[in-house]
PDB file of C-alpha atoms in Angstrom:
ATOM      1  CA  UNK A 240       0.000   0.000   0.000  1.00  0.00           C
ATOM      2  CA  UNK A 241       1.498   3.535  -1.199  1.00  0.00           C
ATOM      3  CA  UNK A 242       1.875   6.159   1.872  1.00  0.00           C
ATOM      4  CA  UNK A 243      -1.537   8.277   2.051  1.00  0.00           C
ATOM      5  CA  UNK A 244       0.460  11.794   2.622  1.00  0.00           C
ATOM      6  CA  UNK A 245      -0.525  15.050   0.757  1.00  0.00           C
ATOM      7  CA  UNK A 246       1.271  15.313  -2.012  1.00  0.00           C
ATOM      8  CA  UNK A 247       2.439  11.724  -2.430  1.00  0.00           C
ATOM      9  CA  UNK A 248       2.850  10.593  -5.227  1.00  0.00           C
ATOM     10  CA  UNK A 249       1.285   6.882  -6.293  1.00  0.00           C
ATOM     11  CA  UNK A 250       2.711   4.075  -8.496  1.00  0.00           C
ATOM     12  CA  UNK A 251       1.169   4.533 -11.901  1.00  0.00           C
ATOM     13  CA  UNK A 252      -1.037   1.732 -13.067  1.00  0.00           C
ATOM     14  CA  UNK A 253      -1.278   0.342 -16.798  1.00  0.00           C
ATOM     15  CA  UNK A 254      -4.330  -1.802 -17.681  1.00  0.00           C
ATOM     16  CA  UNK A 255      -4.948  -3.014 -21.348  1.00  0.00           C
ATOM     17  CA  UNK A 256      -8.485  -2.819 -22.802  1.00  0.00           C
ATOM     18  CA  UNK A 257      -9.775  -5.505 -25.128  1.00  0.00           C
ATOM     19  CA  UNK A 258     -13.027  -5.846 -26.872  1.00  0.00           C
ATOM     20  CA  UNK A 259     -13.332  -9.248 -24.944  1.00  0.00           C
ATOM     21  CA  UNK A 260     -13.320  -7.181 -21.690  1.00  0.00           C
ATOM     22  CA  UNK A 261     -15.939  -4.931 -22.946  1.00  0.00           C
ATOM     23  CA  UNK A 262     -18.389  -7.899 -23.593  1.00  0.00           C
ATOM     24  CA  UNK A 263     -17.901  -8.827 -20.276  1.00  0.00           C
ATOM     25  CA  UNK A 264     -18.324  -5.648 -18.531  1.00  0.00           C
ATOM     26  CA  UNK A 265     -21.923  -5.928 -20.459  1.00  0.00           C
ATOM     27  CA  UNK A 266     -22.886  -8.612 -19.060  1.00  0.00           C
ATOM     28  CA  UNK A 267     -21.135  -7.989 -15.445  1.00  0.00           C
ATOM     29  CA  UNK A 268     -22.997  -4.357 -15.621  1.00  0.00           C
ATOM     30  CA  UNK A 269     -26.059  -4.942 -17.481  1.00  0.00           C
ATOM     31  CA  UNK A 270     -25.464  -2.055 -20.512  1.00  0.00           C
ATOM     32  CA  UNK A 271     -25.687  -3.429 -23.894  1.00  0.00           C
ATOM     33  CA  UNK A 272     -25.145  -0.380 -25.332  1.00  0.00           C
ATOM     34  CA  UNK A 273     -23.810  -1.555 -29.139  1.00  0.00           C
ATOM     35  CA  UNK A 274     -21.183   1.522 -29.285  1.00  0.00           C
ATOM     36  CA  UNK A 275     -19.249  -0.736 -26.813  1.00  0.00           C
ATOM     37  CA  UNK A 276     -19.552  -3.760 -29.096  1.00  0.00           C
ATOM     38  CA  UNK A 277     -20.740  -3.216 -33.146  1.00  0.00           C
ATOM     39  CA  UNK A 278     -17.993  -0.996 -35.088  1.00  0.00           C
ATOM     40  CA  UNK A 279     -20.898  -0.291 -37.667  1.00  0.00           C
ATOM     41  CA  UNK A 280     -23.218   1.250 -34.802  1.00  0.00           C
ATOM     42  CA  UNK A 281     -20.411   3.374 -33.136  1.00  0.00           C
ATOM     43  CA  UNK A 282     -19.765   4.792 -36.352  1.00  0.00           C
ATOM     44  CA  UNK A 283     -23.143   5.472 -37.206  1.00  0.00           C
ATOM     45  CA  UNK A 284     -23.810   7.890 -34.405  1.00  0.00           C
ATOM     46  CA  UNK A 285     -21.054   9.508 -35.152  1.00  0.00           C
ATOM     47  CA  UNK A 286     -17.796   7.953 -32.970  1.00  0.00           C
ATOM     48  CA  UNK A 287     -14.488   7.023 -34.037  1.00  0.00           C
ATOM     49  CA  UNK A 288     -15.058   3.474 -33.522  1.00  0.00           C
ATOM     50  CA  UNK A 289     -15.918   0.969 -30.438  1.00  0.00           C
ATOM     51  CA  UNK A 290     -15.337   2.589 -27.733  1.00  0.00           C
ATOM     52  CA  UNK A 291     -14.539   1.528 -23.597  1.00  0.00           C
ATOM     53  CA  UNK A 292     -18.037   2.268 -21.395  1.00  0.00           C
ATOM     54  CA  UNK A 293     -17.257   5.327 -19.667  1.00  0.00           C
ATOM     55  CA  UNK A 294     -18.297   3.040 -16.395  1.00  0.00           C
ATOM     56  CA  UNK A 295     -15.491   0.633 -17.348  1.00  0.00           C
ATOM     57  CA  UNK A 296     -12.829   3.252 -17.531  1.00  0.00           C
ATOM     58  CA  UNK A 297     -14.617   4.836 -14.063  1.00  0.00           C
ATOM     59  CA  UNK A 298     -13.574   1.072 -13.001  1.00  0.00           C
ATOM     60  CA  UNK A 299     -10.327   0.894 -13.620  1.00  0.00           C
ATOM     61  CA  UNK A 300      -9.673   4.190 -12.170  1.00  0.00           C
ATOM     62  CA  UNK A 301     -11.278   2.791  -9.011  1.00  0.00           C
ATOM     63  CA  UNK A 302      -9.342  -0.140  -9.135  1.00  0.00           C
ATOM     64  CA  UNK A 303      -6.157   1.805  -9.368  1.00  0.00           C
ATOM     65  CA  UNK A 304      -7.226   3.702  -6.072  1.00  0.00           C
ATOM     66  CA  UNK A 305      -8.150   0.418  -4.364  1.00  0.00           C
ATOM     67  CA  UNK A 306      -4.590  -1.173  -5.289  1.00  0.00           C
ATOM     68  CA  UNK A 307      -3.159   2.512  -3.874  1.00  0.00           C
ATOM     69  CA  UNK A 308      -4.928   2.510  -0.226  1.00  0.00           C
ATOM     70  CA  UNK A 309      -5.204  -1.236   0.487  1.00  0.00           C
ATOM     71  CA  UNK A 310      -8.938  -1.354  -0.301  1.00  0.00           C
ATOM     72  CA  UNK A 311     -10.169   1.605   1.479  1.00  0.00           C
ATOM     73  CA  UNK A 312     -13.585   2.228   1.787  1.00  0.00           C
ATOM     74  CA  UNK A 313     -14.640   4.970  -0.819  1.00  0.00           C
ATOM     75  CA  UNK A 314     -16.509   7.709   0.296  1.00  0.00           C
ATOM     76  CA  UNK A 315     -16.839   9.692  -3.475  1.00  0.00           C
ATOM     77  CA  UNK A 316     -15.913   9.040  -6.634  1.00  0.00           C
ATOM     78  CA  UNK A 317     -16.396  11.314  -9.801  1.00  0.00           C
ATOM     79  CA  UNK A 318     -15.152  12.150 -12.854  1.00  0.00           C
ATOM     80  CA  UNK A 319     -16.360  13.524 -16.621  1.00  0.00           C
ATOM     81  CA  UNK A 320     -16.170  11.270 -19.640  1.00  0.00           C
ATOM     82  CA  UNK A 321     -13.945  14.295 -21.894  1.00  0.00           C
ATOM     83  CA  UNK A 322     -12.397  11.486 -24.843  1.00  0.00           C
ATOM     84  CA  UNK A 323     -13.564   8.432 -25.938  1.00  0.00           C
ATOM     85  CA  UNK A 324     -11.274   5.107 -25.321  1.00  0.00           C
ATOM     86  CA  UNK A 325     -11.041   4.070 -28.748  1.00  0.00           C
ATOM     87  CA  UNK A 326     -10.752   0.149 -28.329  1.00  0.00           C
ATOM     88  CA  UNK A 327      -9.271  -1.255 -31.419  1.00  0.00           C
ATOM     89  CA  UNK A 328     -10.169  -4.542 -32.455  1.00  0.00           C
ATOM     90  CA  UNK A 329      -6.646  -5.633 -32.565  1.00  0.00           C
ATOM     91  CA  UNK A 330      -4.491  -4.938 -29.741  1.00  0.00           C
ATOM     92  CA  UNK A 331      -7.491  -3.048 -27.671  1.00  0.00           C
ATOM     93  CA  UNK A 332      -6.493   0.188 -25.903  1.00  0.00           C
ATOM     94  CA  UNK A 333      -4.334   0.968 -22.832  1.00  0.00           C
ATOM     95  CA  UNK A 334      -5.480   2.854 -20.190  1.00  0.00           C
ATOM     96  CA  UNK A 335      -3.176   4.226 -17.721  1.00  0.00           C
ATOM     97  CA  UNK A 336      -3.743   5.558 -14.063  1.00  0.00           C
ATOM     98  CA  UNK A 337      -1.648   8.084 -12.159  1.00  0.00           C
ATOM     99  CA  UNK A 338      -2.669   9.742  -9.049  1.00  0.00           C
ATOM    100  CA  UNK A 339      -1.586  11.878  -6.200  1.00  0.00           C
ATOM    101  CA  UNK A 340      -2.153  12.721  -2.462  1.00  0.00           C
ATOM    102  CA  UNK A 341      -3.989  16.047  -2.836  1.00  0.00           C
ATOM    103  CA  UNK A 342      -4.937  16.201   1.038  1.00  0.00           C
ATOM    104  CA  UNK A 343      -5.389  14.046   4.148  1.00  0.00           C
ATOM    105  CA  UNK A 344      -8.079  15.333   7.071  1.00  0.00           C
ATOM    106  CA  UNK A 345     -10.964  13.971   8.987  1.00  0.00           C
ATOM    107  CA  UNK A 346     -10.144  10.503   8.197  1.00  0.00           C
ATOM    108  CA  UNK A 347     -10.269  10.792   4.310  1.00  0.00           C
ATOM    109  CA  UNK A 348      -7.905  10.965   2.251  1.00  0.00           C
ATOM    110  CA  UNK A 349      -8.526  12.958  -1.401  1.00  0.00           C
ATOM    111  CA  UNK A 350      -6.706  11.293  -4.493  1.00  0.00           C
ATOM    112  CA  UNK A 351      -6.583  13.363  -7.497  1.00  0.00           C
ATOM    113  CA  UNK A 352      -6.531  10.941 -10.781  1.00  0.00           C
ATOM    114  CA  UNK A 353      -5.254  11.188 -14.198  1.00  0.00           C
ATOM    115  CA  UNK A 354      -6.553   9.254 -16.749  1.00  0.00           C
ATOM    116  CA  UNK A 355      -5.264   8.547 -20.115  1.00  0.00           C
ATOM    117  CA  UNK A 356      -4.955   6.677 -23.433  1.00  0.00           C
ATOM    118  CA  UNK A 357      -2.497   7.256 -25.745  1.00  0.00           C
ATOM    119  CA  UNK A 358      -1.281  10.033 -24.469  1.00  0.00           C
ATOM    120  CA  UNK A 359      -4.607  11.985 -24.031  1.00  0.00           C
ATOM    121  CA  UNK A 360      -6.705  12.236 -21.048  1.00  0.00           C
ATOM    122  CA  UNK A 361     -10.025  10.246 -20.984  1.00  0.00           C
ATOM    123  CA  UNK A 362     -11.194  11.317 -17.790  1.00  0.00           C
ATOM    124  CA  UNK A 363     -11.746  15.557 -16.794  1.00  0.00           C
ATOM    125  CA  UNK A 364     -11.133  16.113 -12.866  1.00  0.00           C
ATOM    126  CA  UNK A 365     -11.347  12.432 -11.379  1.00  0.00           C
ATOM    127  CA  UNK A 366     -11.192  12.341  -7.973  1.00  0.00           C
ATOM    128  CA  UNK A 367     -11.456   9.911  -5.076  1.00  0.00           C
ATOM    129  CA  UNK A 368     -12.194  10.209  -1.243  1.00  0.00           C
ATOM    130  CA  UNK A 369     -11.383   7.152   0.961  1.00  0.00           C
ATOM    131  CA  UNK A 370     -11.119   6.664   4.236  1.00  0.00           C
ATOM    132  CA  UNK A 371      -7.889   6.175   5.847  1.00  0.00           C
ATOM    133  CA  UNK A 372      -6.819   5.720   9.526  1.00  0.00           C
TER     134      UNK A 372
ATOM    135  CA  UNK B 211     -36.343  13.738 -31.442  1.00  0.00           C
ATOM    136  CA  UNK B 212     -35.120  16.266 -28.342  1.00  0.00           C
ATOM    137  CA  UNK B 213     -35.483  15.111 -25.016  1.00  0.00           C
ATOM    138  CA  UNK B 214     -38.097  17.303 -23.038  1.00  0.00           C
ATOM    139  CA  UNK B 215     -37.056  20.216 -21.081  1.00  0.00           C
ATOM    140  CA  UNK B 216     -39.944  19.581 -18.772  1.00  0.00           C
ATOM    141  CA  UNK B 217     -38.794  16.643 -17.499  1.00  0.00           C
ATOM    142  CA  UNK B 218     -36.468  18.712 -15.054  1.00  0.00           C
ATOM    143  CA  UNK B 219     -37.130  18.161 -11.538  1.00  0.00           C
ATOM    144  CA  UNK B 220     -39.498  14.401 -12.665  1.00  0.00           C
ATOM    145  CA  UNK B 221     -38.734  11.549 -10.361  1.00  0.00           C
ATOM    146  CA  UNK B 222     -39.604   8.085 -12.478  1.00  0.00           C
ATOM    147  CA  UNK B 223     -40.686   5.318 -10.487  1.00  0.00           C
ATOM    148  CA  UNK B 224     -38.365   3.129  -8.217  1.00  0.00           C
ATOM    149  CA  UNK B 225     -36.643   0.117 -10.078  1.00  0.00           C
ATOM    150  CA  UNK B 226     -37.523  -3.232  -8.839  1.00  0.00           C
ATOM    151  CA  UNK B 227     -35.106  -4.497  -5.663  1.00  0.00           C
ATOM    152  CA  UNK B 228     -31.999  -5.832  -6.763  1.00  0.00           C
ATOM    153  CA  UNK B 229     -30.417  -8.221  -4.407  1.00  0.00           C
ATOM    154  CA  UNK B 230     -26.429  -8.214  -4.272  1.00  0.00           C
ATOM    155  CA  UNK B 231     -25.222 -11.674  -4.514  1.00  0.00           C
ATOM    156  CA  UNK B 232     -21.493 -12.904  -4.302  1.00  0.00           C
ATOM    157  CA  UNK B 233     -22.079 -14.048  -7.886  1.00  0.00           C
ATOM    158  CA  UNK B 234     -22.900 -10.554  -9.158  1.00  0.00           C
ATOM    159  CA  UNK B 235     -19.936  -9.184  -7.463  1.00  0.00           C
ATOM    160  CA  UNK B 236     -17.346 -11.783  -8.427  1.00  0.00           C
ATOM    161  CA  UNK B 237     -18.416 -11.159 -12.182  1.00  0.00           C
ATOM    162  CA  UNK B 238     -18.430  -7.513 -11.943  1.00  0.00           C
ATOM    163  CA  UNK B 239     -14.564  -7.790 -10.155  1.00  0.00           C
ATOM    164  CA  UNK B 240     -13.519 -10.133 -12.575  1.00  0.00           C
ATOM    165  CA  UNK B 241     -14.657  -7.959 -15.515  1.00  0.00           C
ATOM    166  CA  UNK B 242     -13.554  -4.847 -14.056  1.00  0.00           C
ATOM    167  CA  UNK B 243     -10.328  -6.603 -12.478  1.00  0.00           C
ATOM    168  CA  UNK B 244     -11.182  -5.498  -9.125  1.00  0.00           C
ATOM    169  CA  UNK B 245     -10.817  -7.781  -5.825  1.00  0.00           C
ATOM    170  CA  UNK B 246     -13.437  -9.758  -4.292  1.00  0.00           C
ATOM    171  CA  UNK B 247     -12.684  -8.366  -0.721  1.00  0.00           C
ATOM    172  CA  UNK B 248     -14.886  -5.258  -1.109  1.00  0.00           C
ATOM    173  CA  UNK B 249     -17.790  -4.673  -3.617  1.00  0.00           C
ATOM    174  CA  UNK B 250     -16.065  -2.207  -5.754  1.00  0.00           C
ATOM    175  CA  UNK B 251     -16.692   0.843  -6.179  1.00  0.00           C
ATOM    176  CA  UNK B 252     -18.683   1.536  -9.368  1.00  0.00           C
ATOM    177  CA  UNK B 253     -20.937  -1.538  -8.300  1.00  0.00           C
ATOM    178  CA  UNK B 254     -24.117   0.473  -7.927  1.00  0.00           C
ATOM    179  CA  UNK B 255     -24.078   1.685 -11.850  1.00  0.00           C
ATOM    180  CA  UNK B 256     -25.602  -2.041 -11.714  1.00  0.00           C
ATOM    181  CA  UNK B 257     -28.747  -0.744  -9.993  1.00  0.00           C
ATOM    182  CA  UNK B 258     -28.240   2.920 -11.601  1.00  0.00           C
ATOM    183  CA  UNK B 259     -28.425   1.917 -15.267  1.00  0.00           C
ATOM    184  CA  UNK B 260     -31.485  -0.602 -14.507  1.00  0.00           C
ATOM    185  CA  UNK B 261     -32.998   3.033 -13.451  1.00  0.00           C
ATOM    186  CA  UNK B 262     -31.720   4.821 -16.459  1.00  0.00           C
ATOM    187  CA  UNK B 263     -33.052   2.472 -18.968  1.00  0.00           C
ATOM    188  CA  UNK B 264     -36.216   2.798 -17.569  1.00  0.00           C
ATOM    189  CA  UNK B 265     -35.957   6.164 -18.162  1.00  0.00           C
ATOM    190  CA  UNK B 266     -34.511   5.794 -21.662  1.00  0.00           C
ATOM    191  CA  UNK B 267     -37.507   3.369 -22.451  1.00  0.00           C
ATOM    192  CA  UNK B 268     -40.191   6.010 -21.289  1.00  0.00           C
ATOM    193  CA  UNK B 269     -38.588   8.961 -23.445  1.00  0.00           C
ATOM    194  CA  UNK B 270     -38.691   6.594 -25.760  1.00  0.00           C
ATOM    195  CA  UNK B 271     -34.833   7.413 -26.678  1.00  0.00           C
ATOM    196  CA  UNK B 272     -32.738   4.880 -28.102  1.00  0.00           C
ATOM    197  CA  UNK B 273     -29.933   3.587 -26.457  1.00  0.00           C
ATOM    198  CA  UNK B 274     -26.807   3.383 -29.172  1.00  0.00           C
ATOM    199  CA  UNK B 275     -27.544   7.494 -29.018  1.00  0.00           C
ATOM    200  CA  UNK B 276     -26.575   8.073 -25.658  1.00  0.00           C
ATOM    201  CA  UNK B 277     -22.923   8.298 -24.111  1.00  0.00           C
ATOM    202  CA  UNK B 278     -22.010   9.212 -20.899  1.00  0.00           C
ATOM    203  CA  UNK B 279     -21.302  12.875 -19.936  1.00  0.00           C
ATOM    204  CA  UNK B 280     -20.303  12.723 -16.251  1.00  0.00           C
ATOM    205  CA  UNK B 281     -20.820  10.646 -12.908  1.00  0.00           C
ATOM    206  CA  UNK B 282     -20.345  10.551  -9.562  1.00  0.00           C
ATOM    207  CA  UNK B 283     -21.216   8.512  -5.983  1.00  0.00           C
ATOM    208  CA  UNK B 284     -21.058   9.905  -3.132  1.00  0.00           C
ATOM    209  CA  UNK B 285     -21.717   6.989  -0.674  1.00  0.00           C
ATOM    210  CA  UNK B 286     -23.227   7.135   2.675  1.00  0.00           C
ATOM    211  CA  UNK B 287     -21.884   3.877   3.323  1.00  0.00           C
ATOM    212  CA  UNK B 288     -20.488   0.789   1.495  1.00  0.00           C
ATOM    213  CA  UNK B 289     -22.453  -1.783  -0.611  1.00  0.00           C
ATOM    214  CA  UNK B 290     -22.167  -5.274   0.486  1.00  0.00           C
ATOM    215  CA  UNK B 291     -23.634  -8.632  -0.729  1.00  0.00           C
ATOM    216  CA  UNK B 292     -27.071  -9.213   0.695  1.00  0.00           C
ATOM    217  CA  UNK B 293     -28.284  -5.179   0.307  1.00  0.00           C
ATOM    218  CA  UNK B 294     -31.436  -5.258  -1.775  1.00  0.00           C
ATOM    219  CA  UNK B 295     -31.001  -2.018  -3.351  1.00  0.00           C
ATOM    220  CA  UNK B 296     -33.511   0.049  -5.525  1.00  0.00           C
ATOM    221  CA  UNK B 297     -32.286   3.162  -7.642  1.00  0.00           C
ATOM    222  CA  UNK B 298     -35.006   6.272  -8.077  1.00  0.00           C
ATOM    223  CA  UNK B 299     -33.415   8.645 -10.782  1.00  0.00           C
ATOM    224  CA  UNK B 300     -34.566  12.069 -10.814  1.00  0.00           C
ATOM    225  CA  UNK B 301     -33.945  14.380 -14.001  1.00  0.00           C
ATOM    226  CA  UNK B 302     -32.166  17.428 -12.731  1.00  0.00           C
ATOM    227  CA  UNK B 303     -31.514  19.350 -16.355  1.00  0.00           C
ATOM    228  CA  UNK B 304     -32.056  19.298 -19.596  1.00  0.00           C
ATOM    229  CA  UNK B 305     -29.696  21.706 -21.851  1.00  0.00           C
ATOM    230  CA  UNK B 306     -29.848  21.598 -25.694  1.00  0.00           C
ATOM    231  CA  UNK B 307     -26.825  22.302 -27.743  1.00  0.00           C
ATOM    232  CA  UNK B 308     -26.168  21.600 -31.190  1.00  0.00           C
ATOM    233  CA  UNK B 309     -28.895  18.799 -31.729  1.00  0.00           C
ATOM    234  CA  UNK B 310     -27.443  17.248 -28.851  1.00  0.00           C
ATOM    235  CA  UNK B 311     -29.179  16.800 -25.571  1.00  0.00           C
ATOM    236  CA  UNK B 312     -27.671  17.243 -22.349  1.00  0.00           C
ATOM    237  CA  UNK B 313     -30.066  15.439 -19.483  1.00  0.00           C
ATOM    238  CA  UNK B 314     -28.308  15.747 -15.806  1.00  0.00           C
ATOM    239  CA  UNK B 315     -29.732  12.924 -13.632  1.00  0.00           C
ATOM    240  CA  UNK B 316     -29.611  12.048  -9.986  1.00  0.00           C
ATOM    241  CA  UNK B 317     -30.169   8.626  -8.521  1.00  0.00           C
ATOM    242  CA  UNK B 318     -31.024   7.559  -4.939  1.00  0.00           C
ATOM    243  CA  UNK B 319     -30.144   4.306  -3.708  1.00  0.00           C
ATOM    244  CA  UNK B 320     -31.571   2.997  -1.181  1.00  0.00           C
ATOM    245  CA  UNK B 321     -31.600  -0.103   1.151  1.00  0.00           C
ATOM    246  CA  UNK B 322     -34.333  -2.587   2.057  1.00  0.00           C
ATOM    247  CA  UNK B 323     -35.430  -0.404   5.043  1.00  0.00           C
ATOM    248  CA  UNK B 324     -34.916   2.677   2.699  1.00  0.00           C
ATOM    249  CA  UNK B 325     -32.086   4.237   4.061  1.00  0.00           C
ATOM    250  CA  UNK B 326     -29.852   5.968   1.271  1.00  0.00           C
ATOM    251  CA  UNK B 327     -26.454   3.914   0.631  1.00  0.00           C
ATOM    252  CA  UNK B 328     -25.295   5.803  -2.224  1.00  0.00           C
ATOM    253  CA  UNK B 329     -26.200   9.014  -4.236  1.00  0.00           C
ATOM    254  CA  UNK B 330     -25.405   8.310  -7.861  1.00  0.00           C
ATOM    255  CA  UNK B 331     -25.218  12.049  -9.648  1.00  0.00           C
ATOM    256  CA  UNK B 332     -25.063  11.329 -14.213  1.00  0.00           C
ATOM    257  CA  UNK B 333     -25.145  13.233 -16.821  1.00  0.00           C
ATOM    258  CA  UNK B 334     -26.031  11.885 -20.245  1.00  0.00           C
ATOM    259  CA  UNK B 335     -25.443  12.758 -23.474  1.00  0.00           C
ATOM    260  CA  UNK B 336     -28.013  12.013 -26.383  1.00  0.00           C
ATOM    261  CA  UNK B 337     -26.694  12.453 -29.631  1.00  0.00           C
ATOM    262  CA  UNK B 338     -29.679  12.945 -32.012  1.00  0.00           C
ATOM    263  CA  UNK B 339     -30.204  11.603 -35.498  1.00  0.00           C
TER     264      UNK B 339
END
């Protein structure tokens, strides 16, 4: 577990996208949505291709913060979806996770994320509060 | 077609109880990569999107047109297997831009005895024809 002081910095975590994982993260969560699995349909409304649910990304990032604090409880969670992850059908996407230690009081600890994929950031203000202590 | 500006400040009706069972929370770790330990995080866009389809379904607005804008839980405490949890979404706004809708949502989650666990805030974004 990283140390939970303001300012600290956290190990970056890398997690690779496939469209497999997206069909599973259907069924695990219940939205079908066809952007997330049918090319042809993503590109008819208008998107560059399949693309990650924006609740799947929202996982990893959580996932990242749970590796970070040893499974803390989470007391918030938020971000905006800003860029689509673009998941190719070949070699999927990779989504990586940095974070730091913006503050530590009244128990909680408030982890300020940054989320990207190749190179640009998927994710506008993500933030975490767990409780620590 | 434009999603209604008078929806703003609508509750829709309560979705039916959905029980948490280890089996729902080992699949949605395993496809999110999460441990087992705690129900992660994001777990309650289970009972959240059951709501939000309901709402799709009575705006009659089809799925494939609508990405996610924004989200956020605050949670009052954490979900764990056995809560029977029901989501009531709320429509907060509705801003029009460009063809495009902008609906801002807000979801209560509550228990079996009622008491909130989580407070799901969403914004969605309907791309029209």
């Amino acid at each position: 577990m990283a140390t939970l002081e303001a300012g600290a910095p956290l190990p970056t975590q890398e997690y690779v996208v496939r469209r497999e994982d997206l069909v599973a993260y259907a069924q695990a969560s219940g939205d079908h949505n066809p952007i997330h699995q049918d090319e042809d349909v993503a590109r008819m409304v208008g998107l560059p291709g399949v693309i990650a649910h924006g609740m799947y990304t929202m996982a990893l990032a959580a996932r990242a913060v749970a590796t970070w604090t040893d499974d803390a409880e989470v007391v918030e969670l938020g971000c905006k979806f800003t860029a689509p992850v673009v998941v190719a059908a070949e070699g999927g996407a990779t989504v990586v996770v940095a974070g730091v230690v913006k503050s530590v009081a009244d128990g909680c600890a408030t982890i300020a994320l940054e989320v990207t994929c190749g190179g640009e950031k998927v994710l506008g203000a993500p933030k975490a509060v767990v409780r620590v202590g | 077609m434009p999603i209604d500006a008078d929806l703003v400040g609508r509750e829709f009706p309560p979705t039916r109880p959905f029980v948490v069972t280890d089996e729902e929370v080992a699949t949605f770790a395993a496809a999110t990569g999460a441990g087992t330990e705690r129900v992660p995080a994001t777990f309650p866009v289970v009972v959240t999107f059951r709501a939000l389809l309901d709402f799709l379904e009575a705006e009659r607005v089809d799925l494939a047109r609508i990405v996610h804008g924004e989200q956020k839980f605050a949670y009052e405490r954490p979900v764990v297997v056995g809560d029977e949890l029901t989501a009531t979404l709320a429509v907060t706004g509705v801003r029009q831009i460009e063809g495009t809708d902008i609906v801002r949502t807000s979801s209560a989650i509550t228990d079996a005895d009622g008491a909130l666990v989580c407070t799901a805030g969403a914004t969605i974004i309907h791309r029209g024809a």
